[in-house]
Coordinates of C-alpha atoms in Angstrom, one line a residue:
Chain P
X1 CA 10.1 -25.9 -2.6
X2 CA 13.7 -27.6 -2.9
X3 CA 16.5 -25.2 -4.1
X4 CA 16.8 -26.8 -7.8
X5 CA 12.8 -26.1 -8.3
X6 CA 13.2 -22.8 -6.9
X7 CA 16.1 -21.8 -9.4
X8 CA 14.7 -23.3 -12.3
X9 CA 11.2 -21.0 -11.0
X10 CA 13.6 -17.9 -11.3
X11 CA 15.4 -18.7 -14.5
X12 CA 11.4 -19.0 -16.7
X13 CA 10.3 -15.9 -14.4
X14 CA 13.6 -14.3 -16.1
X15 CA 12.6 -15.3 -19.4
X16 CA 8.6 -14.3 -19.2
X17 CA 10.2 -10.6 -17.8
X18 CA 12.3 -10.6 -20.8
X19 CA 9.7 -11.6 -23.3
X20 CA 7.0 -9.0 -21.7
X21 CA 10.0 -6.5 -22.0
X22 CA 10.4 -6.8 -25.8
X23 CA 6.7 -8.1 -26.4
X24 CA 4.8 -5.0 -27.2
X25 CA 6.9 -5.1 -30.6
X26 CA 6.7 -8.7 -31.1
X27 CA 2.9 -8.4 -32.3
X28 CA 3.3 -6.8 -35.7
X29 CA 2.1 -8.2 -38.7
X30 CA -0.7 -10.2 -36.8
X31 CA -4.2 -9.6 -37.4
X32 CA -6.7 -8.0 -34.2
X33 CA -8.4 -11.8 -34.7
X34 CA -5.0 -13.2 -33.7
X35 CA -3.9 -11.0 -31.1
X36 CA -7.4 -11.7 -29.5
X37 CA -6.8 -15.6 -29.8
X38 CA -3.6 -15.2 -28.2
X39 CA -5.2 -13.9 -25.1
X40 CA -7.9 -16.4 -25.1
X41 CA -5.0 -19.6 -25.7
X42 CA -2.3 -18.2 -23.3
X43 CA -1.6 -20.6 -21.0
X44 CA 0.3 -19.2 -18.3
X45 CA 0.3 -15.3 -16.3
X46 CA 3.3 -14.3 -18.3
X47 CA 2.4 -15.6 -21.9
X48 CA -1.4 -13.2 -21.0
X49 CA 0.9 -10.4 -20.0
X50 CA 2.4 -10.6 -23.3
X51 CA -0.2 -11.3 -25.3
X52 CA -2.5 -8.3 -24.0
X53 CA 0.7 -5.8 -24.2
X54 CA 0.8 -6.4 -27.9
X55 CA -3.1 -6.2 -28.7
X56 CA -3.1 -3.4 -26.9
X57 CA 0.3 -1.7 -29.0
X58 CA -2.2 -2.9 -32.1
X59 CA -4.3 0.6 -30.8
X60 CA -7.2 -0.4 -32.8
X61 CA -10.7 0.3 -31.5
X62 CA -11.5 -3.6 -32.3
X63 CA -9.7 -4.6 -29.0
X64 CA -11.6 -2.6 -26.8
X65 CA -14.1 -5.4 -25.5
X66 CA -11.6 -7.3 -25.3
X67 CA -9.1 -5.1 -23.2
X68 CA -12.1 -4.4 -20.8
X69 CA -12.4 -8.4 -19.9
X70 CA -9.1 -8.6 -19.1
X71 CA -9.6 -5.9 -16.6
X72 CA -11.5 -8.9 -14.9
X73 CA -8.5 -11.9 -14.9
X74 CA -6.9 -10.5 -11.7
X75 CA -3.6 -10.4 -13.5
X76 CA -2.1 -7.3 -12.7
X77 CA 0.7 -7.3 -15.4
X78 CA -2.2 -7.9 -17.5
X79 CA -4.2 -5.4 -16.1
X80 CA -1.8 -2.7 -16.1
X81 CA -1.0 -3.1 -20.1
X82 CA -5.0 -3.7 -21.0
X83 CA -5.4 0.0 -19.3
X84 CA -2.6 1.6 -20.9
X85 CA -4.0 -0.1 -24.3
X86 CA -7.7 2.0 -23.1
X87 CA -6.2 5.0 -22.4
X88 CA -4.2 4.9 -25.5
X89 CA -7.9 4.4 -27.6
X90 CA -9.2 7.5 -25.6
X91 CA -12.5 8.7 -26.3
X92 CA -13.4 5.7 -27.9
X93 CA -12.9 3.2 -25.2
X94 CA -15.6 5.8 -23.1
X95 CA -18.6 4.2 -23.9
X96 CA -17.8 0.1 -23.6
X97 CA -16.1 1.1 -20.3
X98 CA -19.0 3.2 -18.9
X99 CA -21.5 0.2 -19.8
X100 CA -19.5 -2.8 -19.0
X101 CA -18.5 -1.3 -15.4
X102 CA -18.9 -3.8 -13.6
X103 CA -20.2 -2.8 -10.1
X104 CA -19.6 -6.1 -8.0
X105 CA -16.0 -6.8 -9.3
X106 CA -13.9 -4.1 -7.0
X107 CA -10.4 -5.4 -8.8
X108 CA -12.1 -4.6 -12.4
X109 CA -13.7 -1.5 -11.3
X110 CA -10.7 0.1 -10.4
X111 CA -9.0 -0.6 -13.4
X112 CA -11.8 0.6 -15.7
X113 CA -12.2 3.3 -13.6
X114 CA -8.2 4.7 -13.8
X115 CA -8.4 4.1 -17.7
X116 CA -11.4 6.3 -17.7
X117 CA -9.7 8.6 -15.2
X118 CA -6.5 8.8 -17.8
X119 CA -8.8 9.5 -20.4
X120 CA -10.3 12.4 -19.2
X121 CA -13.2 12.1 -20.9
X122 CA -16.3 14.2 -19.4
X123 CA -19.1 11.4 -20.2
X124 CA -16.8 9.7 -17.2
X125 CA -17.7 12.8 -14.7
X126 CA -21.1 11.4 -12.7
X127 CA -19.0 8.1 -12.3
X128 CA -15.7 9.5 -11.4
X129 CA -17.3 12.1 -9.0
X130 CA -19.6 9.4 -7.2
X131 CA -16.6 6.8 -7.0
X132 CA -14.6 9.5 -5.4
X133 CA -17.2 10.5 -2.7
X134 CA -18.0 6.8 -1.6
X135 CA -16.8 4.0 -3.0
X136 CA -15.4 0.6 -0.8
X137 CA -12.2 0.6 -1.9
X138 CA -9.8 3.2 -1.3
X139 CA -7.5 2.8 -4.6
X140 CA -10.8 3.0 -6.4
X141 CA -11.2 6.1 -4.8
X142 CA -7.6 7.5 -5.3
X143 CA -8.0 7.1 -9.1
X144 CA -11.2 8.5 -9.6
X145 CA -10.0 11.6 -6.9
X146 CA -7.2 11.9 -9.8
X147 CA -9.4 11.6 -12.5
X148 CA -11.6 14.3 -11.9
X149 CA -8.6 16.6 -12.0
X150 CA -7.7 15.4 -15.7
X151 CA -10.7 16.3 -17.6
X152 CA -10.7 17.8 -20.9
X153 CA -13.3 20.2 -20.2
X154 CA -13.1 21.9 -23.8
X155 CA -15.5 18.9 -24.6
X156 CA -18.7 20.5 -22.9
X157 CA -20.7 23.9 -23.2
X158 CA -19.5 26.6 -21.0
X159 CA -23.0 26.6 -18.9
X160 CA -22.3 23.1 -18.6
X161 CA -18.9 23.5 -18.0
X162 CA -19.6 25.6 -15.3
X163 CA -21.9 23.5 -13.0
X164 CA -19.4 20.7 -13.4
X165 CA -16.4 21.9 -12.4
X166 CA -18.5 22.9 -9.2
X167 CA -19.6 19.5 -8.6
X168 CA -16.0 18.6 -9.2
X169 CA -14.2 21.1 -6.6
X170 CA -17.1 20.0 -3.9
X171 CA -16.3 16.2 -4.3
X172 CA -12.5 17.1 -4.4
X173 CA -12.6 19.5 -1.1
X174 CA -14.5 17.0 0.8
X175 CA -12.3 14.5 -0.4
X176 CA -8.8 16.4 0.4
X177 CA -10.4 17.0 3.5
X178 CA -12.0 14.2 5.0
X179 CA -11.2 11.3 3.4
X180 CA -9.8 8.7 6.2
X181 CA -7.0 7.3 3.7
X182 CA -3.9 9.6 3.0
X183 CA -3.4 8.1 -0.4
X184 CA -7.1 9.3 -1.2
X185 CA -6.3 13.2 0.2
X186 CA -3.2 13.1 -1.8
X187 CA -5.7 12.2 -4.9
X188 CA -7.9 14.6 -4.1
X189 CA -5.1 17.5 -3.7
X190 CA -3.2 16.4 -6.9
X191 CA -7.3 16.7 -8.5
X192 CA -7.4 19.8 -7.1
X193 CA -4.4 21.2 -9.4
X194 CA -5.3 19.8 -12.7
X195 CA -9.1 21.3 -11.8
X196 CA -7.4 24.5 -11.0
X197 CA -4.9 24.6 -14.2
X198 CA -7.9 23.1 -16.1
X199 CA -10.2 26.5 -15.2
X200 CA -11.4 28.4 -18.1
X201 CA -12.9 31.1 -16.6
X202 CA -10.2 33.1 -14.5
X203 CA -10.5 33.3 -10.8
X204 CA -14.1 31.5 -10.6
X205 CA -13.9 29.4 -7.9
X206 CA -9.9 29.9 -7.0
X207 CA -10.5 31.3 -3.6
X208 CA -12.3 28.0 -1.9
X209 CA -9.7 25.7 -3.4
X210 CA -6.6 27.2 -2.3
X211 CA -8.1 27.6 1.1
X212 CA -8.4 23.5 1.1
X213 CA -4.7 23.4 -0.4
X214 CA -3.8 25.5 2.6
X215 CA -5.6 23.8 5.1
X216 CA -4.6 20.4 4.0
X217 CA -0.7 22.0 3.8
X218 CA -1.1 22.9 7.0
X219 CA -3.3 20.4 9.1
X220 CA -3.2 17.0 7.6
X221 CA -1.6 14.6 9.9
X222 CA 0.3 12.4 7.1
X223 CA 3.4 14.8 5.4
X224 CA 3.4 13.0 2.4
X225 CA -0.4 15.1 2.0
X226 CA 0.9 18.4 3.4
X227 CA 4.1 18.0 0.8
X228 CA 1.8 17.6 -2.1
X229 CA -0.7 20.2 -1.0
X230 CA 2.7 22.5 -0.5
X231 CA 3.3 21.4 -4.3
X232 CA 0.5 22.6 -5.6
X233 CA 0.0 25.5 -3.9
X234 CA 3.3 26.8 -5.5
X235 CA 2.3 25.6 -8.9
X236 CA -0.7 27.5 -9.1
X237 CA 1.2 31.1 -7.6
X238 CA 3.3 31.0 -10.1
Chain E
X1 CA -6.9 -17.6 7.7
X2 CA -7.5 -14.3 9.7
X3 CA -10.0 -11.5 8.6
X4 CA -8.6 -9.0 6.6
X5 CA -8.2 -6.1 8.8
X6 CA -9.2 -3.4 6.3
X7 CA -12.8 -5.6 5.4
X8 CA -13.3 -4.9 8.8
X9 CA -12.9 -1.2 8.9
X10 CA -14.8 -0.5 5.7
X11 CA -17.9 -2.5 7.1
X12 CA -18.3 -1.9 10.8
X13 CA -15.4 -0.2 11.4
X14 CA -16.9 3.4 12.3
X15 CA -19.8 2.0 14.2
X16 CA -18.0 1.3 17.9
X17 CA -17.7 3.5 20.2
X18 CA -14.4 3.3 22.9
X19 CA -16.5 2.4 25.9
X20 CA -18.0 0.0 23.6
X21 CA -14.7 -1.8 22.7
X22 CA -13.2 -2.3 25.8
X23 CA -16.1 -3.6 27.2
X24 CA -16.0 -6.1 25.1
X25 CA -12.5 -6.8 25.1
X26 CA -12.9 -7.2 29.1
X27 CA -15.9 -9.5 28.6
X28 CA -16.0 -13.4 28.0
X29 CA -18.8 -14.8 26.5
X30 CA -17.9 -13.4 23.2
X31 CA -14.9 -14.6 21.5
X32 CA -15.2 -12.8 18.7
X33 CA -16.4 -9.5 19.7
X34 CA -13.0 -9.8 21.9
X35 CA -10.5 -10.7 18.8
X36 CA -12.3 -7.5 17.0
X37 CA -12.4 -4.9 19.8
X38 CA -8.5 -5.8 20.2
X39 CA -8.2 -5.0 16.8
X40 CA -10.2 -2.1 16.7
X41 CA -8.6 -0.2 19.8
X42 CA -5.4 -0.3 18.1
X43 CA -6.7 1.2 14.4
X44 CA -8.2 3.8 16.2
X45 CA -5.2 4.7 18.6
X46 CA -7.2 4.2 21.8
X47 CA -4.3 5.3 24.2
X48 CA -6.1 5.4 27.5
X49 CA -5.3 3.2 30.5
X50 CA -8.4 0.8 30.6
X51 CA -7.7 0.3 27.2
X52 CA -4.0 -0.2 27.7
X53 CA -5.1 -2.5 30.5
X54 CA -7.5 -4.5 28.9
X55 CA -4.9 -5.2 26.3
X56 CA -2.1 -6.1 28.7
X57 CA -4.4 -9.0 30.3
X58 CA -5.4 -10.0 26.7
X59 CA -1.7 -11.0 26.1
X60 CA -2.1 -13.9 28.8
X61 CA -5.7 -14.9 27.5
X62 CA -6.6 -18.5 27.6
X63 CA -9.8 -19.1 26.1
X64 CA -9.3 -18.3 22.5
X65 CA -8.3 -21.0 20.9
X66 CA -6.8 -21.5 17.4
X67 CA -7.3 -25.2 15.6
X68 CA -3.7 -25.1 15.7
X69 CA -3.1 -24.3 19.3
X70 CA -2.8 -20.5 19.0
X71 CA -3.8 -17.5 21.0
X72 CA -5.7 -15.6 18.4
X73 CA -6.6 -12.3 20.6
X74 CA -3.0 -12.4 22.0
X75 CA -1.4 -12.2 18.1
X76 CA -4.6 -9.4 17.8
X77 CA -3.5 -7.7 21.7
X78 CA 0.1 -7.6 20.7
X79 CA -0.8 -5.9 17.2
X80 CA -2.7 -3.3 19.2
X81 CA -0.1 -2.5 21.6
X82 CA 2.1 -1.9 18.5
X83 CA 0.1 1.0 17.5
X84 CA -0.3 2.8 20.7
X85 CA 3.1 4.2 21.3
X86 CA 3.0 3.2 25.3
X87 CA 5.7 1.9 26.7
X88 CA 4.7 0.8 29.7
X89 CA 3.5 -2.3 28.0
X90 CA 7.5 -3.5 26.8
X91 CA 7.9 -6.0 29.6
X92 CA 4.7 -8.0 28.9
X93 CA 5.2 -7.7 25.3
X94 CA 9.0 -8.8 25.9
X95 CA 7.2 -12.0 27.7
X96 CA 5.0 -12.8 24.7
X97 CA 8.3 -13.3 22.9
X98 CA 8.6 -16.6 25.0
X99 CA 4.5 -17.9 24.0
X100 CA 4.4 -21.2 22.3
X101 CA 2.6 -19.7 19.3
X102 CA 4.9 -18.3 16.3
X103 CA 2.1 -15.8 15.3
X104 CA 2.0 -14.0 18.9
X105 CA 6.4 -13.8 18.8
X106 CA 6.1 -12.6 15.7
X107 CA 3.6 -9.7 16.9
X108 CA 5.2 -9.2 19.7
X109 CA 8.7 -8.3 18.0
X110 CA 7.1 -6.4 15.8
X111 CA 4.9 -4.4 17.9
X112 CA 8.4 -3.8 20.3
X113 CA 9.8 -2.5 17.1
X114 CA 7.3 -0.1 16.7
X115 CA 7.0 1.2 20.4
X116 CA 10.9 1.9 20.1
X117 CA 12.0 0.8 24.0
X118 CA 15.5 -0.6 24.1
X119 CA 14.8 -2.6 27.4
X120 CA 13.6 -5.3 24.5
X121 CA 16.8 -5.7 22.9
X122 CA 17.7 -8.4 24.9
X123 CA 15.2 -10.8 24.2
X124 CA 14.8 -9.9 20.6
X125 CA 18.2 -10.9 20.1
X126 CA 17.8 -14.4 22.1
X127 CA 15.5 -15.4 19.2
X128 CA 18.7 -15.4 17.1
X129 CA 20.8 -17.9 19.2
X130 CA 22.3 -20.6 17.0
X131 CA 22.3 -18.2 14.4
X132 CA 22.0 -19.3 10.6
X133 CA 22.0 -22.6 11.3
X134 CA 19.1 -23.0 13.7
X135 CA 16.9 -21.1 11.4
X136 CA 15.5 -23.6 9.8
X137 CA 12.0 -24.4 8.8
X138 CA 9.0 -26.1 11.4
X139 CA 8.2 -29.8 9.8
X140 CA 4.5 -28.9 8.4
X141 CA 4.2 -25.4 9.0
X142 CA 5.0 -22.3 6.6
X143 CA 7.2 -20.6 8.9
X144 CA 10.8 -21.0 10.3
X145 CA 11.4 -21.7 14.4
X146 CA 11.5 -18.0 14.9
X147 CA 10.0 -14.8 13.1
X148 CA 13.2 -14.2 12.4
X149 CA 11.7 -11.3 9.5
X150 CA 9.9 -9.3 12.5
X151 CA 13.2 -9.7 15.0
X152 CA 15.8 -8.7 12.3
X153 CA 13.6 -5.5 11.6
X154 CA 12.8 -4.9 15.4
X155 CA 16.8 -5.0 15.7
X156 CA 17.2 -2.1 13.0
X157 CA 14.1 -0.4 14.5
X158 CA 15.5 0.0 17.8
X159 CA 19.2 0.9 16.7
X160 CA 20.5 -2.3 18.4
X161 CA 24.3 -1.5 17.5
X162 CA 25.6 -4.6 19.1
X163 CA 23.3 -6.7 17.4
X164 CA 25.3 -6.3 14.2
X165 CA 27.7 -9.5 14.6
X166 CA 24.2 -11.3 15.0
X167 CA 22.7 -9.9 11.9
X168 CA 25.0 -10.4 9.6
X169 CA 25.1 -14.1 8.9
X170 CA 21.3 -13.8 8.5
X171 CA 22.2 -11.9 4.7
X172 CA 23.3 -15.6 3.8
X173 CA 20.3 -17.4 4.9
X174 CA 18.4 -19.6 2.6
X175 CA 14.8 -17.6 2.8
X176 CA 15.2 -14.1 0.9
X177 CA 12.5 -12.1 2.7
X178 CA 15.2 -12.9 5.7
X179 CA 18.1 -11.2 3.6
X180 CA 16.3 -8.8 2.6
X181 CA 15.0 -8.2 6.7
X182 CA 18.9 -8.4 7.5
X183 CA 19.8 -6.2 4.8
X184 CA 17.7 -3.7 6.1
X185 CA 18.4 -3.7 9.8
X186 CA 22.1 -3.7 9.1
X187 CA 21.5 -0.6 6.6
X188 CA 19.4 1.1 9.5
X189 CA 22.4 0.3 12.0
X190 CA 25.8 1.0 10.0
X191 CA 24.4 3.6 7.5
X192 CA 26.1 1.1 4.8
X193 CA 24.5 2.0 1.7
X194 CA 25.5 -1.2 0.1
X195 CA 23.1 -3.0 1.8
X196 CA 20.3 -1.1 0.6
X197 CA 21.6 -1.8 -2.9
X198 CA 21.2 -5.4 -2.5
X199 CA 17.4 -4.6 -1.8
X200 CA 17.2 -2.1 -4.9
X201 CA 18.5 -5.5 -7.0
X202 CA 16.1 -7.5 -5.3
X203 CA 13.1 -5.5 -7.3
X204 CA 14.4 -6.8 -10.8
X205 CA 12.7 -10.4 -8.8
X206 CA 11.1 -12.5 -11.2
X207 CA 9.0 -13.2 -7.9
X208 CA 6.3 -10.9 -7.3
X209 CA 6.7 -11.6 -3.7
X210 CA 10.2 -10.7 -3.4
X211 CA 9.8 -7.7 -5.6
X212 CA 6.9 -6.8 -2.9
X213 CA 8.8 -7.3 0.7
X214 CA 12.2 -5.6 -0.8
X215 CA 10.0 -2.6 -2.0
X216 CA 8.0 -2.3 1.1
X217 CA 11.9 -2.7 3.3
X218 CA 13.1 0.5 1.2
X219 CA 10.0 2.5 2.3
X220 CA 10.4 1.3 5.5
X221 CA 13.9 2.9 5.8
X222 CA 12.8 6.0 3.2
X223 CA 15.7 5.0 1.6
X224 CA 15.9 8.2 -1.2
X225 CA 18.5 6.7 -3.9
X226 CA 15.9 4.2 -4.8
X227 CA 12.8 6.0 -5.6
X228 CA 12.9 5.6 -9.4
X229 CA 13.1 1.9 -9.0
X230 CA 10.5 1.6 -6.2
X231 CA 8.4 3.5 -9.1
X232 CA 9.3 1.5 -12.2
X233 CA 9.0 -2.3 -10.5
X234 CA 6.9 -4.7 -11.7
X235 CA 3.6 -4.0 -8.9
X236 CA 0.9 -3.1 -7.3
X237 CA 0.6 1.2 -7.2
X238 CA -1.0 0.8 -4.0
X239 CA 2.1 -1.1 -2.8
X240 CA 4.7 1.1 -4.7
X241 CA 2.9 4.6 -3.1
X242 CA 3.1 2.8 0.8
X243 CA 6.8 2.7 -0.2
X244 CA 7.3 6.1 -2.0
X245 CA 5.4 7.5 1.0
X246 CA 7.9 5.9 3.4
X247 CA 10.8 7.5 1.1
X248 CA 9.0 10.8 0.7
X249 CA 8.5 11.0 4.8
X250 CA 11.5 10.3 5.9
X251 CA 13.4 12.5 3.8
X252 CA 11.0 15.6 4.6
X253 CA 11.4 15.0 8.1
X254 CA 15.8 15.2 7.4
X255 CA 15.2 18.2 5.3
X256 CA 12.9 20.2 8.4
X257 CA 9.5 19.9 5.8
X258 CA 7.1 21.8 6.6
X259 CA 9.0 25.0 8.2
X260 CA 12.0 24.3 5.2
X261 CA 10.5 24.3 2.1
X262 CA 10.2 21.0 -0.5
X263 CA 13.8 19.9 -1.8
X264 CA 14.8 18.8 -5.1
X265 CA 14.7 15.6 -4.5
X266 CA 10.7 15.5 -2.3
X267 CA 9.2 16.8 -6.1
X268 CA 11.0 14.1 -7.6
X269 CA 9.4 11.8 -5.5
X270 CA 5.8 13.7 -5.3
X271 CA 5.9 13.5 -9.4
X272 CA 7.1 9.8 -9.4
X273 CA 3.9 9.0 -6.6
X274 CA 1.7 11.2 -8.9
X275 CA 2.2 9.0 -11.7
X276 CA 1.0 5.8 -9.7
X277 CA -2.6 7.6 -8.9

């Protein structure tokens, strides 16, 4: 690439950066119809970053197919804005997100899986908790590790309640414990501290899960793990 | 293009046993099993002699072949050697540094500045002679005469103090993963925190690339200051909690983490990473 293609490159990468910047305002006054056709028309990676940061600022439950294909277009500006538009919808983004997971896409997995692991939605536990034990890819794993310590368990009967949030600390534990990638124990222990804050019932199940926070504190051989283990061991003394 | 290390841990990874792997490293009939087993020994931190061994005589392979004239197991041999922390292995990874293939020099320095053994010095820095000006590009080929990224950062790695004078015109050359490498390595050897700001600029990029190799150079050196910015670039999380871990690390170990307690400064980073789950 000679110099003058390279600066001229740089100057519209500038100017996309600056439009995505002050896009999620630019969208007002447009219909959902037109937001959508300005995903489906944009022409380059920049002008679809823009255009999906201002459906998703629309927050209307009308975008929510669409948000989910963009998970798909292995954009990640894109990608990024389409989740945060999800998360925004909450609840109601749960059900198109459960049925349209699509199991062979890893990229768009993991991004419908950490909206539905910012949502915190309980209709999201079976597939957070069996993406955490085993999926292929480890950053799928890390989000749904964080997930499971961001549910909003006041959504479910205590009885119920109760056998999930065991299911949860087993996946979790194992997880802390044994998973082979540190970004996945660091998941798990950060999981393990929104469960624990999250606990209804006092003392149910504290003493098995600060016993993994201590061991992983203590014997995990990446210290970015032990730090965060340390951190939540002090939030949840005091 | 070469397979994609992690693939290969995810779907066979686990299923090899030591013996296993340098047996077939020694072997060869199999090419292939021989570029993975090299591989594979270093993932897993197989530290023992035969496997040192095997490796050594791997970096002087002739059979495998690349269409372009390369030594595929010796790039894979070097890489390994990187990993194990032996040092025995400097002076035959210091020879490498004279192969024909870019790929295996570029392994090569970069496995020397792992392993941390100032006896390579030397030779890293001969890679630099004609300075700025010979660093130009190979007719055809995406790379310049040298792996001049891996030597700058091998420099910095191994505290090369007198390399300085060499390093420095390198901030000016025309490639800016190769300012940013220089940037670094002179950051690492003066303690100048001015170059490390020229990195932190270097994530406002409007190339996702640059934005990428100046994020992943700040984790490299945990440099602290620029934890917020690592955090807020336009990238990948996976990419931005590498870096923050780099940060995180090396700050815990200045501030005696895990008998000291966490600083001020290690939650800031822990919340920042927390945010990128």
């Amino acid at each position: 690439m000679s110099c003058n293609q390279a600066e001229v490159n740089q100057r519209q990468g500038r100017k996309l950066l600056a439009m995505i910047m002050i896009g999620a305002g630019s969208g007002v006054g447009a219909t959902i119809a037109e937001l959508i056709r300005a995903i489906d028309t944009a022409d380059s990676k920049g002008a679809m970053v823009v255009a999906v940061n201002q459906l998703a600022a629309a927050q209307d439950a009308a975008a929510i197919p669409t948000l989910i294909t963009v998970l798909g277009y292995n954009n990640p500006g894109a990608s990024v804005a389409a989740v945060n538009g999800l998360a925004a919808l909450g609840d109601a983004a749960v059900p198109a997100l459960l049925e349209q997971l699509d199991g062979y896409n890893y990229g768009a997995r993991a991004w419908a899986i950490r909206a539905l692991a910012l949502i915190g939605d309980p209709r999201a536990l079976s597939v957070l908790l069996d993406t955490a034990k085993g999926d292929f890819a480890l950053s799928v794993r890390r989000a749904a590790a964080r997930g499971l310590g961001n549910i909003n368990w006041s959504l479910l009967a205590p009885d119920q309640r109760a056998i999930l949030q065991e299911n949860v600390l087993q996946v979790l534990t194992e997880a802390a414990i044994s998973d082979p990638e540190w970004v996945v124990r660091y998941a798990a222990v950060a999981g393990l501290q929104g469960l624990a804050i999250a606990w209804v019932e006092p003392n149910c199940q504290m003493s098995p899960l600060l016993n993994c926070l201590e061991r992983v504190c203590w014997n995990d051989d990446t210290a970015a793990v032990q730090a965060r283990a340390r951190l939540a061991l002090e939030a949840l003394a005091s | 293009m070469e397979p994609d290390p992690q693939q290969l841990v995810n779907a066979e990874g686990e299923s090899l046993t030591v013996d296993q792997a340098i047996a077939n490293l020694c072997q060869t009939a199999d090419g292939g099993l021989r570029y993975y087993a090299a591989w594979w020994l270093g993932r897993f931190r197989v530290s023992e002699s035969e496997a040192l061994q095997a490796l050594v005589a791997a970096l002087e392979d002739e059979n495998d072949r690349a269409p372009d004239g390369g030594y595929p197991l010796r790039r894979n041999a070097a890489r390994a050697l990187g990993k194990l922390g032996d040092r025995t292995v400097v002076p035959a990874l210091v020879r490498c540094l004279d192969c024909d293939d870019y790929y295996v020099r570029e392994s090569a320095a970069q496995a020397l500045g792992a392993l941390g053994d100032e006896r390579a010095i030397a030779a890293l820095r001969s890679l630099l002679a004609g300075g700025v000006a010979a660093a130009v590009a190979v007719p055809g080929k995406p790379h310049l005469v040298q792996p001049y990224n891996a030597v700058l950062e091998a420099l910095g790695n191994l505290a090369a103090r007198d390399a300085v004078s060499d390093i420095a015109p390198f901030l000016a050359h025309e490639v800016a993963q190769v300012q940013n490498a220089a940037a670094r390595a002179l950051y690492q050897l003066t303690g100048d925190a001015a170059y490390c700001d020229r990195l932190v600029d270097r994530l406002q990029e409007p190339n996702l690339q640059l934005r990428r190799s100046a994020m992943m150079d700040l984790g490299a050196i945990g440099y602290l200051p620029a934890a917020g910015a690592i955090a807020a670039t336009l990238a990948e999380n996976s990419l931005k909690l590498i870096a923050l871990q780099g940060v995180l690390e090396t700050h815990l170990q200045q501030s005696g983490f895990p008998t000291a307690g966490l600083t001020a400064e290690a939650r800031q980073v822990l919340g920042l990473m927390d945010e990128l789950l």
